Amino acid sequence: MAARAAWRAVTRTWTGRTAVAAVCLHQYDTHFRYERFNRNVRTVAAAVATLVDYKYTLVQHPEMLDELHERVAKRWYDLCCRNAGLYIKLGQQIATMNHVLPAPYLFYFSKLNDAAPAVGFDIVEGIIKRDYGASSVSDVYDEFERDPIASASIAQVHKARLKDGTQVAVKVQKPEIAVQLPWDLLCFRLLLFSFEKIFDLPMYWSCDSVCDVLVQETDFRCEARNAELCAEDFRDDPRVYVPRVYGGQTTRRVMAMEFVDARSIADLQGMRGEGFSVGEVASIMVDAFSHQIFVSGFVHADPHPGNILVRRRPGGGPRDPQIVLLDHGCYVSCSEEFRREYCRLWRAMVLTDEAELLRICRAWGVGDSELFASMQLLKPYTPGRGGVHLNATTRADVLRLQLEAFERVRGLLSDSQRVPRELILLGRNLNIVRANNKGMGS
């Protein structure tokens, strides 16, 4: 009786009814909709807190700038970790903006490469049964390891064996992704819009292109086609290999590909232990992505160390390496016109052809050609030197570039509508490949 009386007292007013409805919505969203609504409430709250920090607290206490950068970066990092899913990938994308954002952002967001939890086998089994119309995993695979060998933001990978005995790696999409995707992308737009307004930086123009790529990444049939095109691209280069995708085993959420026994390019000790030259492996990697960027125009845009493996080249000597390219969900397909113009851009930067550089930048809606060249080269671009600096980038170069970016980035783009969208993912590729190269001792 007391409980009923208390319930009637609570629901008698609109305030009480609203509170009850909010609790019910929270519980439903948490247990049945993968926190689709709650995640976005947390995102909005983080955006508002960030706005207050930079637009009000900073004005009153400018000496707190470094402290605010640290606090805000950790706030968004914690948000990405708690929301997981696509927030992990979106945070990784922010980590590549190391020319512009303050150091704490790079420090925290770079940690997101190792922050993707796996889902249980019962969930994986349910997805495979639904997508293949099977009664159990054993109807499809002769063997299937319960524990994943890798877990990323969108999917996880299990080792398995087909009915014909072929050993494969099975990529299974996490079930919450499809439910969360539309809302996550909406919040990604909010995040970029907030950062643009807070820092007064040209960032939101890239939003549509990034969202389109993320949608494609959640359809493994697109990834399978990309892998086949990439394999064809490197068919005549024995130094690069793309595992075969089994089309008959590929659905929107499940993909089976050839299992390759190899190690990550980040495992320097392991590579040396097998007799490989780390420098040679790095050269093969750079050659491969240079070919994609400047020759084929079909470019892998997520070449982090987990997606590039190395093994002994089949048919080669015991110390001949071969790199293996994985995860072909994120690609940029450049038009022939853009590919040729991009080649001219790099030629102009290397030869410091200021007239050609200025022509290309004006055509692309870039207002500050020197800063644009510096951001492409990842070192200060100095016209009139008779050739670009080819020496190793020093810490002084990096600091100078960051200072220039902070001071001049607001005028970087004169017309964002004319900026080729291919530059977004090409820039991601270049940043990651350079980081890989540095990690391998360059």
PDB file of N, CA and C in Angstrom, residues 302-345:
ATOM      1  N   ASP A 302      43.375   4.005 -44.356  1.00  0.00           N
ATOM      2  CA  ASP A 302      43.519   3.655 -42.943  1.00  0.00           C
ATOM      3  C   ASP A 302      44.694   2.691 -42.751  1.00  0.00           C
ATOM      4  N   PRO A 303      45.897   3.089 -43.197  1.00  0.00           N
ATOM      5  CA  PRO A 303      47.039   2.163 -43.195  1.00  0.00           C
ATOM      6  C   PRO A 303      47.826   2.149 -41.889  1.00  0.00           C
ATOM      7  N   HIS A 304      47.124   2.044 -40.749  1.00  0.00           N
ATOM      8  CA  HIS A 304      47.847   2.009 -39.477  1.00  0.00           C
ATOM      9  C   HIS A 304      48.547   0.653 -39.320  1.00  0.00           C
ATOM     10  N   PRO A 305      49.472   0.516 -38.363  1.00  0.00           N
ATOM     11  CA  PRO A 305      50.290  -0.701 -38.268  1.00  0.00           C
ATOM     12  C   PRO A 305      49.495  -1.995 -38.140  1.00  0.00           C
ATOM     13  N   GLY A 306      48.295  -1.943 -37.553  1.00  0.00           N
ATOM     14  CA  GLY A 306      47.487  -3.151 -37.450  1.00  0.00           C
ATOM     15  C   GLY A 306      46.966  -3.625 -38.785  1.00  0.00           C
ATOM     16  N   ASN A 307      46.968  -2.748 -39.785  1.00  0.00           N
ATOM     17  CA  ASN A 307      46.469  -3.102 -41.115  1.00  0.00           C
ATOM     18  C   ASN A 307      47.583  -3.394 -42.110  1.00  0.00           C
ATOM     19  N   ILE A 308      48.830  -3.363 -41.661  1.00  0.00           N
ATOM     20  CA  ILE A 308      49.965  -3.685 -42.534  1.00  0.00           C
ATOM     21  C   ILE A 308      50.814  -4.738 -41.837  1.00  0.00           C
ATOM     22  N   LEU A 309      50.852  -5.922 -42.400  1.00  0.00           N
ATOM     23  CA  LEU A 309      51.640  -7.020 -41.846  1.00  0.00           C
ATOM     24  C   LEU A 309      52.849  -7.274 -42.746  1.00  0.00           C
ATOM     25  N   VAL A 310      53.799  -8.033 -42.230  1.00  0.00           N
ATOM     26  CA  VAL A 310      54.976  -8.390 -43.023  1.00  0.00           C
ATOM     27  C   VAL A 310      55.274  -9.875 -42.816  1.00  0.00           C
ATOM     28  N   ARG A 311      55.663 -10.524 -43.911  1.00  0.00           N
ATOM     29  CA  ARG A 311      56.031 -11.936 -43.869  1.00  0.00           C
ATOM     30  C   ARG A 311      57.104 -12.189 -44.921  1.00  0.00           C
ATOM     31  N   ARG A 312      57.631 -13.411 -44.958  1.00  0.00           N
ATOM     32  CA  ARG A 312      58.579 -13.761 -46.007  1.00  0.00           C
ATOM     33  C   ARG A 312      57.846 -13.821 -47.345  1.00  0.00           C
ATOM     34  N   ARG A 313      58.486 -13.301 -48.358  1.00  0.00           N
ATOM     35  CA  ARG A 313      57.866 -13.284 -49.674  1.00  0.00           C
ATOM     36  C   ARG A 313      57.837 -14.698 -50.253  1.00  0.00           C
ATOM     37  N   PRO A 314      56.651 -15.237 -50.564  1.00  0.00           N
ATOM     38  CA  PRO A 314      56.578 -16.575 -51.166  1.00  0.00           C
ATOM     39  C   PRO A 314      57.386 -16.632 -52.465  1.00  0.00           C
ATOM     40  N   GLY A 315      58.258 -17.611 -52.556  1.00  0.00           N
ATOM     41  CA  GLY A 315      59.090 -17.742 -53.748  1.00  0.00           C
ATOM     42  C   GLY A 315      60.336 -16.892 -53.710  1.00  0.00           C
ATOM     43  N   GLY A 316      60.499 -16.061 -52.674  1.00  0.00           N
ATOM     44  CA  GLY A 316      61.676 -15.215 -52.566  1.00  0.00           C
ATOM     45  C   GLY A 316      62.707 -15.808 -51.632  1.00  0.00           C
ATOM     46  N   GLY A 317      63.738 -15.055 -51.340  1.00  0.00           N
ATOM     47  CA  GLY A 317      64.779 -15.499 -50.427  1.00  0.00           C
ATOM     48  C   GLY A 317      64.311 -15.443 -48.981  1.00  0.00           C
ATOM     49  N   PRO A 318      65.076 -16.027 -48.050  1.00  0.00           N
ATOM     50  CA  PRO A 318      64.672 -16.075 -46.638  1.00  0.00           C
ATOM     51  C   PRO A 318      64.578 -14.705 -45.981  1.00  0.00           C
ATOM     52  N   ARG A 319      65.227 -13.700 -46.581  1.00  0.00           N
ATOM     53  CA  ARG A 319      65.180 -12.363 -45.999  1.00  0.00           C
ATOM     54  C   ARG A 319      64.432 -11.367 -46.879  1.00  0.00           C
ATOM     55  N   ASP A 320      63.698 -11.874 -47.847  1.00  0.00           N
ATOM     56  CA  ASP A 320      62.921 -11.003 -48.727  1.00  0.00           C
ATOM     57  C   ASP A 320      61.537 -10.768 -48.113  1.00  0.00           C
ATOM     58  N   PRO A 321      61.201  -9.534 -47.708  1.00  0.00           N
ATOM     59  CA  PRO A 321      59.906  -9.276 -47.058  1.00  0.00           C
ATOM     60  C   PRO A 321      58.801  -9.021 -48.076  1.00  0.00           C
ATOM     61  N   GLN A 322      57.598  -9.274 -47.620  1.00  0.00           N
ATOM     62  CA  GLN A 322      56.395  -8.928 -48.372  1.00  0.00           C
ATOM     63  C   GLN A 322      55.410  -8.315 -47.387  1.00  0.00           C
ATOM     64  N   ILE A 323      54.848  -7.155 -47.727  1.00  0.00           N
ATOM     65  CA  ILE A 323      53.844  -6.565 -46.841  1.00  0.00           C
ATOM     66  C   ILE A 323      52.458  -7.042 -47.265  1.00  0.00           C
ATOM     67  N   VAL A 324      51.603  -7.210 -46.271  1.00  0.00           N
ATOM     68  CA  VAL A 324      50.239  -7.699 -46.475  1.00  0.00           C
ATOM     69  C   VAL A 324      49.283  -6.600 -46.032  1.00  0.00           C
ATOM     70  N   LEU A 325      48.422  -6.151 -46.941  1.00  0.00           N
ATOM     71  CA  LEU A 325      47.494  -5.051 -46.643  1.00  0.00           C
ATOM     72  C   LEU A 325      46.138  -5.613 -46.223  1.00  0.00           C
ATOM     73  N   LEU A 326      45.652  -5.147 -45.072  1.00  0.00           N
ATOM     74  CA  LEU A 326      44.368  -5.585 -44.521  1.00  0.00           C
ATOM     75  C   LEU A 326      43.397  -4.411 -44.411  1.00  0.00           C
ATOM     76  N   ASP A 327      42.142  -4.736 -44.100  1.00  0.00           N
ATOM     77  CA  ASP A 327      41.100  -3.751 -43.778  1.00  0.00           C
ATOM     78  C   ASP A 327      40.933  -2.722 -44.888  1.00  0.00           C
ATOM     79  N   HIS A 328      40.168  -3.094 -45.898  1.00  0.00           N
ATOM     80  CA  HIS A 328      40.003  -2.255 -47.083  1.00  0.00           C
ATOM     81  C   HIS A 328      38.651  -1.535 -47.095  1.00  0.00           C
ATOM     82  N   GLY A 329      38.138  -1.245 -45.918  1.00  0.00           N
ATOM     83  CA  GLY A 329      36.841  -0.577 -45.850  1.00  0.00           C
ATOM     84  C   GLY A 329      36.901   0.910 -46.121  1.00  0.00           C
ATOM     85  N   CYS A 330      38.035   1.544 -45.817  1.00  0.00           N
ATOM     86  CA  CYS A 330      38.162   3.004 -45.942  1.00  0.00           C
ATOM     87  C   CYS A 330      39.081   3.334 -47.108  1.00  0.00           C
ATOM     88  N   TYR A 331      38.502   3.717 -48.240  1.00  0.00           N
ATOM     89  CA  TYR A 331      39.270   4.034 -49.446  1.00  0.00           C
ATOM     90  C   TYR A 331      38.805   5.356 -50.035  1.00  0.00           C
ATOM     91  N   VAL A 332      39.705   5.973 -50.790  1.00  0.00           N
ATOM     92  CA  VAL A 332      39.338   7.143 -51.576  1.00  0.00           C
ATOM     93  C   VAL A 332      39.679   6.845 -53.026  1.00  0.00           C
ATOM     94  N   SER A 333      38.708   7.069 -53.884  1.00  0.00           N
ATOM     95  CA  SER A 333      38.899   6.854 -55.316  1.00  0.00           C
ATOM     96  C   SER A 333      39.017   8.215 -55.986  1.00  0.00           C
ATOM     97  N   CYS A 334      40.225   8.540 -56.425  1.00  0.00           N
ATOM     98  CA  CYS A 334      40.498   9.862 -56.999  1.00  0.00           C
ATOM     99  C   CYS A 334      40.138   9.892 -58.486  1.00  0.00           C
ATOM    100  N   SER A 335      39.563  10.996 -58.905  1.00  0.00           N
ATOM    101  CA  SER A 335      39.315  11.168 -60.333  1.00  0.00           C
ATOM    102  C   SER A 335      40.657  11.328 -61.050  1.00  0.00           C
ATOM    103  N   GLU A 336      40.677  11.026 -62.332  1.00  0.00           N
ATOM    104  CA  GLU A 336      41.922  11.140 -63.094  1.00  0.00           C
ATOM    105  C   GLU A 336      42.396  12.586 -63.128  1.00  0.00           C
ATOM    106  N   GLU A 337      41.461  13.514 -63.221  1.00  0.00           N
ATOM    107  CA  GLU A 337      41.829  14.935 -63.246  1.00  0.00           C
ATOM    108  C   GLU A 337      42.498  15.341 -61.935  1.00  0.00           C
ATOM    109  N   PHE A 338      41.905  14.910 -60.814  1.00  0.00           N
ATOM    110  CA  PHE A 338      42.500  15.256 -59.517  1.00  0.00           C
ATOM    111  C   PHE A 338      43.856  14.578 -59.352  1.00  0.00           C
ATOM    112  N   ARG A 339      43.972  13.300 -59.742  1.00  0.00           N
ATOM    113  CA  ARG A 339      45.237  12.590 -59.563  1.00  0.00           C
ATOM    114  C   ARG A 339      46.371  13.306 -60.281  1.00  0.00           C
ATOM    115  N   ARG A 340      46.138  13.722 -61.507  1.00  0.00           N
ATOM    116  CA  ARG A 340      47.169  14.431 -62.262  1.00  0.00           C
ATOM    117  C   ARG A 340      47.501  15.782 -61.614  1.00  0.00           C
ATOM    118  N   GLU A 341      46.476  16.481 -61.154  1.00  0.00           N
ATOM    119  CA  GLU A 341      46.711  17.787 -60.519  1.00  0.00           C
ATOM    120  C   GLU A 341      47.460  17.600 -59.194  1.00  0.00           C
ATOM    121  N   TYR A 342      47.174  16.527 -58.482  1.00  0.00           N
ATOM    122  CA  TYR A 342      47.863  16.260 -57.228  1.00  0.00           C
ATOM    123  C   TYR A 342      49.346  15.952 -57.487  1.00  0.00           C
ATOM    124  N   CYS A 343      49.617  15.252 -58.572  1.00  0.00           N
ATOM    125  CA  CYS A 343      51.019  15.019 -58.954  1.00  0.00           C
ATOM    126  C   CYS A 343      51.721  16.348 -59.248  1.00  0.00           C
ATOM    127  N   ARG A 344      51.017  17.236 -59.958  1.00  0.00           N
ATOM    128  CA  ARG A 344      51.598  18.552 -60.262  1.00  0.00           C
ATOM    129  C   ARG A 344      51.828  19.348 -58.984  1.00  0.00           C
ATOM    130  N   LEU A 345      50.921  19.201 -58.020  1.00  0.00           N
ATOM    131  CA  LEU A 345      51.083  19.884 -56.738  1.00  0.00           C
ATOM    132  C   LEU A 345      52.393  19.473 -56.069  1.00  0.00           C
TER     133      LEU A 345
END
